[in-house]
Coordinates of C-alpha atoms in Angstrom, one line a residue:
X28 CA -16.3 56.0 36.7
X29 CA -16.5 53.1 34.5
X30 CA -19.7 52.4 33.7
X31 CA -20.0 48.6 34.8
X32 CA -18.7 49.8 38.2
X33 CA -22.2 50.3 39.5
X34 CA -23.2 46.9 38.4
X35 CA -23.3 43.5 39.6
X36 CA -20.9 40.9 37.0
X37 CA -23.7 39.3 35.3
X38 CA -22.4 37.1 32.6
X39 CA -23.9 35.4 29.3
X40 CA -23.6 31.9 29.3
X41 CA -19.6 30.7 27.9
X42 CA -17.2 27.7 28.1
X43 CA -13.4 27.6 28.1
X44 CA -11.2 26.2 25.6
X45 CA -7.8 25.1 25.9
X46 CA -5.2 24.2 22.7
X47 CA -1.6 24.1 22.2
X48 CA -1.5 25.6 26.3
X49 CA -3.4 28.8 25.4
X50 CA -7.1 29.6 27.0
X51 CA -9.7 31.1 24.9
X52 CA -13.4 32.0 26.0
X53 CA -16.3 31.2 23.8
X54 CA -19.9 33.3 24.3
X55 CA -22.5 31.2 23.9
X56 CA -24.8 33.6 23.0
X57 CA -22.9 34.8 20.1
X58 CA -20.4 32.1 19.1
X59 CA -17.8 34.7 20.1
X60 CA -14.0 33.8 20.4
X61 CA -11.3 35.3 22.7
X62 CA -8.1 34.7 23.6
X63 CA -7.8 34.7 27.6
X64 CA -5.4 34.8 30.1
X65 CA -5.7 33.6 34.0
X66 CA -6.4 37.5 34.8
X67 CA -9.6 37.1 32.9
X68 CA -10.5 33.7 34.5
X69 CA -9.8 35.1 37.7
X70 CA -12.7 37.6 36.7
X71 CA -14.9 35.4 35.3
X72 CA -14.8 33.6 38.7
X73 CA -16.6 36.7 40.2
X74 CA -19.8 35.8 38.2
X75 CA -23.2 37.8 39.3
X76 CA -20.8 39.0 42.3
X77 CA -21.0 42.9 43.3
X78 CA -17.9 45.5 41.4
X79 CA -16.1 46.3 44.6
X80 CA -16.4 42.3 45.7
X81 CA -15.4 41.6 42.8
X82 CA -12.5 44.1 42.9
X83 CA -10.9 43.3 45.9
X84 CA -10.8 39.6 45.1
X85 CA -8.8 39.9 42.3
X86 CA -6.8 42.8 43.2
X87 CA -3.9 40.9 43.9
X88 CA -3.9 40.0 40.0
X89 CA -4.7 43.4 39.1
X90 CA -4.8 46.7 39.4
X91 CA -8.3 49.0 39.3
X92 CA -7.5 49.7 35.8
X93 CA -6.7 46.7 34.2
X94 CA -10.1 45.6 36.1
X95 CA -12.0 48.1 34.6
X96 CA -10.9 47.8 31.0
X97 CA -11.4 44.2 31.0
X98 CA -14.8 44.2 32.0
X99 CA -15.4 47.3 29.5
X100 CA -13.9 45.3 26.9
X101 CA -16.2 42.3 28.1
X102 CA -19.2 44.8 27.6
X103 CA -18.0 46.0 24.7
X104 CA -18.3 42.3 23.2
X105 CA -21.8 42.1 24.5
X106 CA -20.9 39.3 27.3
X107 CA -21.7 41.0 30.4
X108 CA -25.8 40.7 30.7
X109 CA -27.4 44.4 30.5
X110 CA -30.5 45.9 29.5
X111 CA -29.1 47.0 26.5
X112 CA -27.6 44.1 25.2
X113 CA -30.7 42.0 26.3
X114 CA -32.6 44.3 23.5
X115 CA -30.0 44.1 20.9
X116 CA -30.3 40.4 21.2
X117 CA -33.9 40.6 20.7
X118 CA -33.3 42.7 17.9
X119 CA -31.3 40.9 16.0
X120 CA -33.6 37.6 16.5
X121 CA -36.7 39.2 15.6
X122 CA -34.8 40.4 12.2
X123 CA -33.9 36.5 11.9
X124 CA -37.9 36.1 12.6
X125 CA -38.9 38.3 9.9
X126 CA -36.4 37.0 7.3
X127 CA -38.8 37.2 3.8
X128 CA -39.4 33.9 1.7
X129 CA -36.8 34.1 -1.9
X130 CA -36.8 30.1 -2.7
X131 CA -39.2 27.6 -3.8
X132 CA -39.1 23.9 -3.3
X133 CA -41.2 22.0 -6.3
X134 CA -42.3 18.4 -5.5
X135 CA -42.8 18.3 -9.0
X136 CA -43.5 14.6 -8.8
X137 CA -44.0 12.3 -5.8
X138 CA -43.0 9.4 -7.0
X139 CA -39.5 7.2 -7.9
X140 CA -37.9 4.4 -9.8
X141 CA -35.7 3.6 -6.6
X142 CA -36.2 2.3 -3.5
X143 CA -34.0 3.2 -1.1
X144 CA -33.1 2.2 2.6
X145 CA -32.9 5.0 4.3
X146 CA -35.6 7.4 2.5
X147 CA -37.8 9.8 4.6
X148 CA -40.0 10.4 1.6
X149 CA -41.7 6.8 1.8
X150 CA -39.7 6.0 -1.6
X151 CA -40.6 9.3 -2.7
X152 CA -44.4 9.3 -2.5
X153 CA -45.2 11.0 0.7
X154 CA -47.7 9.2 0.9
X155 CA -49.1 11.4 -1.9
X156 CA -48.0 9.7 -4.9
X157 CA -48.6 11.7 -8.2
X158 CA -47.4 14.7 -10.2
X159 CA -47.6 18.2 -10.1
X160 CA -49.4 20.1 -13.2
X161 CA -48.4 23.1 -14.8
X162 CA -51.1 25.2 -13.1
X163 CA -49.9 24.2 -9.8
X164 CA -46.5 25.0 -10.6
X165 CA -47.5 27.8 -12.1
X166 CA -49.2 29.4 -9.1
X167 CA -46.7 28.7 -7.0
X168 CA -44.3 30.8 -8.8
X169 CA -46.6 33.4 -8.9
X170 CA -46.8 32.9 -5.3
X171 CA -43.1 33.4 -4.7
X172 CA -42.8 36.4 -7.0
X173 CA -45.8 38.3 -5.3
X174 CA -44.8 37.4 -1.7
X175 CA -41.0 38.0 -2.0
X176 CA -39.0 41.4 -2.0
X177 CA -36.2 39.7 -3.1
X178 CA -34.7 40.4 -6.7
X179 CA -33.3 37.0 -6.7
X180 CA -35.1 34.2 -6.3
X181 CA -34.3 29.8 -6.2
X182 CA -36.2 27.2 -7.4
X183 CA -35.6 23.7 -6.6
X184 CA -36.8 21.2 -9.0
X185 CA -37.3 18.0 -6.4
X186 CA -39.2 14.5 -6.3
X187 CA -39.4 11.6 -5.6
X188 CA -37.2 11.7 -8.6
X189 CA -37.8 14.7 -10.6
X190 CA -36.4 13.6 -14.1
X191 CA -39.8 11.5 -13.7
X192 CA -41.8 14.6 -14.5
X193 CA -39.2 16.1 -17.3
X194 CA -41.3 17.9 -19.3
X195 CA -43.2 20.3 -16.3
X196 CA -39.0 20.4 -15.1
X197 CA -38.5 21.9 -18.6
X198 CA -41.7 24.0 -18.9
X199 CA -41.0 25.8 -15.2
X200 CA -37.9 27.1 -15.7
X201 CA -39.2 28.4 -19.3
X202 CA -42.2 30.3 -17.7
X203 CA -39.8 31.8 -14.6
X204 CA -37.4 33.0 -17.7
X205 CA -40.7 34.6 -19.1
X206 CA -41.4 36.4 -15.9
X207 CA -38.1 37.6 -15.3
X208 CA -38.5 39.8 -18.8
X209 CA -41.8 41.1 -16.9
X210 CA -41.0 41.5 -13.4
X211 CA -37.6 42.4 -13.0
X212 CA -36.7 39.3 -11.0
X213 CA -34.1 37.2 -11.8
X214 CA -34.0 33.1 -10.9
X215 CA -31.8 30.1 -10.6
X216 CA -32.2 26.7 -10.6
X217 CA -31.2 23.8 -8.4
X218 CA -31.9 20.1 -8.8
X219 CA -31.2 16.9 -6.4
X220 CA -31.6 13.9 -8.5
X221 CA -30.6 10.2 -8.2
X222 CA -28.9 10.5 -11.5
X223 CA -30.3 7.2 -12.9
X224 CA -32.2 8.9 -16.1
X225 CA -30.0 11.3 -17.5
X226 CA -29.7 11.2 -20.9
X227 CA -27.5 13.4 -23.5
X228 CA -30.6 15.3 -23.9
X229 CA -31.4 15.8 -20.1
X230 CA -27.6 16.7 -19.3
X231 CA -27.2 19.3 -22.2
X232 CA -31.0 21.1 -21.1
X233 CA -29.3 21.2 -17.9
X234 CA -25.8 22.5 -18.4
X235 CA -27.5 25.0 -21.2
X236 CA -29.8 26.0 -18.0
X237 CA -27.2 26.5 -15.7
X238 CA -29.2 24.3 -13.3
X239 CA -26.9 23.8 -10.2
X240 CA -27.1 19.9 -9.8
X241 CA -27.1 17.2 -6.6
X242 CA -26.7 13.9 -7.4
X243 CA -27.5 11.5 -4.4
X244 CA -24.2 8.7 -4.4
X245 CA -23.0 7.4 -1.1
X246 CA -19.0 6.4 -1.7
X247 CA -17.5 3.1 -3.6
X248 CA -19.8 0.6 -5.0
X249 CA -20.5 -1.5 -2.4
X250 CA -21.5 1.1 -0.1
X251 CA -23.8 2.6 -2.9
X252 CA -25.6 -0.3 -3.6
X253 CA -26.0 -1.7 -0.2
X254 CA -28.6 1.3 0.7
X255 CA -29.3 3.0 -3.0
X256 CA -31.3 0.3 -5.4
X257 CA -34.1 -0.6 -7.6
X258 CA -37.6 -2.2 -6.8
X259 CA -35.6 -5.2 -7.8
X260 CA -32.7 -5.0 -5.0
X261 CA -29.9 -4.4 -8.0
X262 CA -27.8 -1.5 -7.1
X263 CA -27.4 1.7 -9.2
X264 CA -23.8 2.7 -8.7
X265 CA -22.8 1.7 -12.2
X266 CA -25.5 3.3 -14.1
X267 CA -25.2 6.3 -12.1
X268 CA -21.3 6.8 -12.3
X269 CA -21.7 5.5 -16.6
X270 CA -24.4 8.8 -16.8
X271 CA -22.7 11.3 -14.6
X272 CA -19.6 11.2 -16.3
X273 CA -19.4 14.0 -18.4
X274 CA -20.8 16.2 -16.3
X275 CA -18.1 15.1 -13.7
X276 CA -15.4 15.6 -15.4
X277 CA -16.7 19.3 -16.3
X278 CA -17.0 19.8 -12.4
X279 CA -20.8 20.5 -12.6
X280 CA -22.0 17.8 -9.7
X281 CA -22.3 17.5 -6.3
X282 CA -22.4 14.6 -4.4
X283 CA -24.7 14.2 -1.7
X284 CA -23.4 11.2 0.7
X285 CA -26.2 9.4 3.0
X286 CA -23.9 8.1 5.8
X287 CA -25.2 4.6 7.5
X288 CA -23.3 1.4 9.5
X289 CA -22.8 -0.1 6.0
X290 CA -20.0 2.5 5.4
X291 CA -18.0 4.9 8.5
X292 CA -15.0 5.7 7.1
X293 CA -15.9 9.3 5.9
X294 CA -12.2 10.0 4.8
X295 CA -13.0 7.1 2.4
X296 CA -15.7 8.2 1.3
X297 CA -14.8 11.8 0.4
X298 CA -11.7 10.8 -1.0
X299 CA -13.7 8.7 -3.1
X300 CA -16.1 11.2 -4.1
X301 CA -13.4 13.5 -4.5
X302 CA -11.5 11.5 -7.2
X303 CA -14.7 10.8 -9.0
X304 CA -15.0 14.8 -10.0
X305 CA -17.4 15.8 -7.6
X306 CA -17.4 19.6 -7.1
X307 CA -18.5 19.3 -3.9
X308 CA -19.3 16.4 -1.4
X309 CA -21.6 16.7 1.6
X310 CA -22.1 14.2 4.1
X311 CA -25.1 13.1 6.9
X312 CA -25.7 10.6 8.3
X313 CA -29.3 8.7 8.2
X314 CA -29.8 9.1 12.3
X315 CA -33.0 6.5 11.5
X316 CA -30.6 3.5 11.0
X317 CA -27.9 4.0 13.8
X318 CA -27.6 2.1 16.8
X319 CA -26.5 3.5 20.3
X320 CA -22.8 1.8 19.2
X321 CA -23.2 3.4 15.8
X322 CA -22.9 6.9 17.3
X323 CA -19.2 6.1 19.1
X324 CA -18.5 5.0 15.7
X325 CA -19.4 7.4 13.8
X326 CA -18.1 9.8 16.3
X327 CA -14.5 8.4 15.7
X328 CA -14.4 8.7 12.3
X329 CA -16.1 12.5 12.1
X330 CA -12.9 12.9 14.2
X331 CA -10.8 11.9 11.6
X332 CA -12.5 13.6 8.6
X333 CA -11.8 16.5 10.4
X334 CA -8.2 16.0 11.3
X335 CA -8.0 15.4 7.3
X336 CA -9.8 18.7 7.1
X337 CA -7.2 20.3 8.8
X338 CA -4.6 18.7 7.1
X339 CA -5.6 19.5 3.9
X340 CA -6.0 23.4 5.3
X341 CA -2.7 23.5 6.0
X342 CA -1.3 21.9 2.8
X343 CA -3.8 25.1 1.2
X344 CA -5.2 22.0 -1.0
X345 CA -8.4 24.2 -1.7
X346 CA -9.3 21.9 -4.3
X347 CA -9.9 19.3 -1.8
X348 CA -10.8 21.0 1.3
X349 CA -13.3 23.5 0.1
X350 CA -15.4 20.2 -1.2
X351 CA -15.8 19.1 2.2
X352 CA -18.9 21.3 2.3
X353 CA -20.5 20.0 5.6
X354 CA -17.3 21.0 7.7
X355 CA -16.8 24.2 5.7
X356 CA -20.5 25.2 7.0
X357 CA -19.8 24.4 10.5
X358 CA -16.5 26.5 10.3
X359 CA -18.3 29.5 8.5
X360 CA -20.7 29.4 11.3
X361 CA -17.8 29.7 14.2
X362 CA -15.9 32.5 12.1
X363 CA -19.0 34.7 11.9
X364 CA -20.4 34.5 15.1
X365 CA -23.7 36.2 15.8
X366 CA -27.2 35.8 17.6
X367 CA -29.1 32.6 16.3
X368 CA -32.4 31.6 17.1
X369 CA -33.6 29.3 13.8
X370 CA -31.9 26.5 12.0
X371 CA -31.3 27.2 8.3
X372 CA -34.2 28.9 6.9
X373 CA -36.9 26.2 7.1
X374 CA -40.6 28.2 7.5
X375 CA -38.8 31.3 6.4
X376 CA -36.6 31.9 3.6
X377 CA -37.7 29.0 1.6
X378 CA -40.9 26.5 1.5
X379 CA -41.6 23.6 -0.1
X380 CA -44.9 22.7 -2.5
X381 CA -46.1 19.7 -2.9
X382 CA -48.7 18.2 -5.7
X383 CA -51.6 19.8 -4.3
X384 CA -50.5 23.2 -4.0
X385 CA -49.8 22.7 0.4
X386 CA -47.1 24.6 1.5
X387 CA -44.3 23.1 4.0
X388 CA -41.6 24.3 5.7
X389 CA -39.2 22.2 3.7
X390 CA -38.7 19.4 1.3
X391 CA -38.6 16.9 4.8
X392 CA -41.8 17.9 6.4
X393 CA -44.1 17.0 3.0
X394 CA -44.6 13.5 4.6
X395 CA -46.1 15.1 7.9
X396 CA -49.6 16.5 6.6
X397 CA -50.0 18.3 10.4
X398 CA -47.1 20.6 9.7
X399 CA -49.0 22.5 6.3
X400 CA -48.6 25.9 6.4
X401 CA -51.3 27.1 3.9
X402 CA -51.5 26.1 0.3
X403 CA -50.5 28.7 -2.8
X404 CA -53.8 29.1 -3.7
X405 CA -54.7 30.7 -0.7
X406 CA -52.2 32.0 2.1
X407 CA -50.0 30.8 4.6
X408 CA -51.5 31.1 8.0
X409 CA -49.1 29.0 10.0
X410 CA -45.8 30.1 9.4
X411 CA -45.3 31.9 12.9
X412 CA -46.5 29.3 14.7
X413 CA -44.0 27.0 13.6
X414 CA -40.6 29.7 13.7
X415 CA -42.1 29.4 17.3
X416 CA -41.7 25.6 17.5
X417 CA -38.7 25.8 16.1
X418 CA -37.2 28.3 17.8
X419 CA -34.2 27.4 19.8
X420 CA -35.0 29.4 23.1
X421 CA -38.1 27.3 23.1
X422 CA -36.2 24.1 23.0
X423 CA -35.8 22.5 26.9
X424 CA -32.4 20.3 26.3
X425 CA -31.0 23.7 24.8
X426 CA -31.2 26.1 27.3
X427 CA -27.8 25.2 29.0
X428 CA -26.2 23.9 26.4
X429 CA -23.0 25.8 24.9
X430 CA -23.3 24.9 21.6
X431 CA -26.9 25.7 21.1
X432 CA -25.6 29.0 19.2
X433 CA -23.9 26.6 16.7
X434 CA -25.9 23.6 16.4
X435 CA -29.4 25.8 17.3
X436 CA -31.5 22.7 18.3
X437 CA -31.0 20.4 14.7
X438 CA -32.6 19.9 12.0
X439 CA -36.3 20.2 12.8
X440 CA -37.9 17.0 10.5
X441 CA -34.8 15.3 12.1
X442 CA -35.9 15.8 15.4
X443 CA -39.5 14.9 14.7
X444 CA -38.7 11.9 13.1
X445 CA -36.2 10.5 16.1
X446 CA -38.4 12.4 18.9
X447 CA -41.6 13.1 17.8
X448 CA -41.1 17.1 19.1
X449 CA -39.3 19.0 15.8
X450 CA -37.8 20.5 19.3
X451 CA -36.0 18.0 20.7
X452 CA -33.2 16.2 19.8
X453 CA -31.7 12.6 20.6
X454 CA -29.2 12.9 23.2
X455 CA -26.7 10.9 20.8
X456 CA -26.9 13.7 18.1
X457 CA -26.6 16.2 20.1
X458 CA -23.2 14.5 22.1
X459 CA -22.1 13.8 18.7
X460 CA -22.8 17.7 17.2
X461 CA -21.1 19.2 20.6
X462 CA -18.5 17.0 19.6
X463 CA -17.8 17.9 16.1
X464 CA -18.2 21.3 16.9
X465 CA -15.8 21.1 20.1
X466 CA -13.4 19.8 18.1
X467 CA -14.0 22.2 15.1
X468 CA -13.2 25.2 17.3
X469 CA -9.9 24.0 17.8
X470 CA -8.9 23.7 14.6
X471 CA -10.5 27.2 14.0
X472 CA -8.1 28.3 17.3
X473 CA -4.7 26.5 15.3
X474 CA -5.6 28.5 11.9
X475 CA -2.7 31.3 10.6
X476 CA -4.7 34.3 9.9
X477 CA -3.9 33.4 6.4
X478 CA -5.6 30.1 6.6
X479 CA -8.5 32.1 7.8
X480 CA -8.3 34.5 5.0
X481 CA -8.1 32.3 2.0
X482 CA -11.0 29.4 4.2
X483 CA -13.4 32.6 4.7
X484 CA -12.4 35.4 2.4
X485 CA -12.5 37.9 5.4
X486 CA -10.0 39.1 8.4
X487 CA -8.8 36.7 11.2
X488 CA -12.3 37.2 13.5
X489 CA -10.8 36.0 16.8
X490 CA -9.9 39.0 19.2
X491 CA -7.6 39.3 22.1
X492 CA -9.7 40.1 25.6
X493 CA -6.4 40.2 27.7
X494 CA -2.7 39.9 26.5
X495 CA -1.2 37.0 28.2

């Protein structure tokens, strides 16, 4: 007897696709894809009905059979509900739970020379304004080695604007070398700067360092400037772009575009970015500043970018494509497809250090003094607490939604910041992120299983359920 026969058809959670007159079926609980035919639909229509009801209403579509190897095949992806797949769920989340920290976020000064629109950081203060000293940072690297397994570890050299504090960005980097000679670890480096004070100097230390570098540009001048400027209101597109340009042309920047309603057109943009050098170019938008029109805007134009997306995949321009970071992520995360309970690894994987020592989840949260989760002098004592915050299961708007695998609630500091709850999202982002990602998966369904190949480095992902 098959073994499903003696059960009722529980199913996870799914939605139906349709492109180019082909169905697929998409798990929500594991951002799993499958090509479908209207023998499974008819079977999905029997939903938490008994075997044999289910059976004979569908027996005229198929035979006993066919019936039974669909559903085993169903069970076999881990779609129809069971005790067992209900505990290799849990599994796999509580191994996303226990994830160890193996990077380091330095506020290695609180403070900037700009003053930009949109900036969650209160112009880079945090309403702590000062910089870090060498003990501090010091301590907190100690902290990372001691309290990570990990052989390799990150460190992100971050402000306000951290070229501020150059000399303790210089004598960090020389201590971790020093401690990788002791401990066996090994770490990189990662900067997000505003690009305004590089120097010869600076830029050589840094390409010397093999410091992986973000420079914060929005598109064309105008766009720049109208959001990204001095105390004084002047704009810093020329400076920045007269500074960045050796490192450009080597391919040794990324550009890190802040979207608002001075600027939509994100093919613009990136093709902007693009023929400036940038090795890579993500986009988001700054949700604080858009209006309820904004968001059918925007929504238009994230269409586009990702019909260029696609046409640049099918031209295999890798150059191009592959520098569209943000969509590249989203696709990675369809491809793969497997239980998700936490966004990025905020609270687990990494933390962020302020002046004083505090530890954060992340670089966002060092504004919000009721979200510290210890300090690296002492412990962290309120880590699980917040992976329970965040966790997506615990989100209310989630719990029927079908992208909630994808998307798993937002960005947490985003959410508090629009909501007040760092589990709740605007009901704008999240129309616009089932968007994006609705439309995303159809491009995924139109990819050759070359395209698929050479975008992920890995075999076509999407099985067959039923032959049509």
């Amino acid at each position: 007897m098959n073994e499903v026969s003696s059960e009722n058809l529980n199913f996870y959670p799914y939605k139906i696709f349709e492109d180019q007159g082909e169905l697929y079926l998409y798990t929500v609980n594991q951002s799993g894809l499958f090509k479908i035919d209207n023998k499974t639909i008819a079977i999905l229509n029997q939903d938490r009905k008994e075997y044999t009801e289910a059976f004979d209403n569908v027996s005229s579509l198929l035979d006993k059979q066919e019936f039974d190897e669909l559903l085993q095949k169903m069970k076999d992806v881990k779609f129809i509900e069971s005790p067992e797949n209900d505990n290799l769920i849990k599994t796999q989340l509580h191994k996303e739970i226990e994830k160890e920290i193996s990077s380091l976020t330095l506020m290695i000064v609180q403070e900037c020379n700009m003053k930009c629109s949109y900036c969650y950081g209160e112009g880079g203060e945090y309403y702590d304004k000062g910089k870090m000293s060498l003990e501090t940072a010091i301590q907190s690297i100690e902290y990372l080695i001691t309290n990570s397994k990990s052989e390799k570890l990150l460190i992100c050299l971050f402000g306000g604007e951290p070229l501020l504090n150059f000399d303790l960005f210089k004598a960090i980097i020389s201590y971790c070398r020093s401690r990788e000679e002791q401990t066996g670890k090994t770490f990189s480096f990662t900067t997000t700067t505003n690009g305004t004070l590089l120097t010869k100097e600076i830029e050589e230390y840094l390409v010397n360092n093999k410091v992986t570098v973000q420079i914060s540009v929005d598109g064309d001048q105008n766009t720049h400037n109208s959001n990204r400027y001095f105390d004084n209101k002047i704009g810093s597109y020329e400076i920045i772009i007269r500074r960045t340009k050796n490192m450009r042309q080597k391919g040794l920047l990324t550009a890190r575009a802040t979207i608002t309603n001075k600027q939509f057109d994100l093919v613009e943009t990136f093709n902007h970015l693009h023929e400036l050098g940038f090795r890579a170019i993500p986009m988001s938008p700054a949700f604080n500043l858009l209006s309820d029109d904004d968001y059918k805007t925007l929504t238009a134009e994230y269409y586009r970018l990702i019909d260029h997306f696609e046409h640049l995949i099918k031209e295999n321009d890798y150059v191009k494509y592959s520098k569209l970071s943000i969509l590249n992520g989203f696709m990675h995360r369809i491809n793969k497809g497997y239980v998700r309970s936490l966004p990025c690894g905020v609270g687990r994987s990494m933390y962020a250090i302020d002046i004083n020592g505090d530890i954060y989840p992340c670089h966002r949260f060092v504004s919000n003094k009721e979200y510290i989760l210890g300090n690296v002098y002492t412990s962290v004592s309120r880590r699980e607490a917040f992976l329970e915050e965040i966790n997506v299961d615990n989100h209310k708007k989630c719990g029927n939604c079908w992208a909630r695998n994808l998307c798993i609630g937002g960005c947490p500091n985003e959410n508090l910041m629009s909501t007040g709850s760092v589990g709740e999202m605007t009901e704008n982002i999240c129309e616009l992120t089932r968007n994006i990602y609705e439309k995303l998966i159809k491009v995924y369904l139109r990819l050759t299983n070359e395209e698929k190949e050479r975008l992920f480095n890995t075999k076509n992902n999407l099985t067959v359920v039923s032959k049509v």
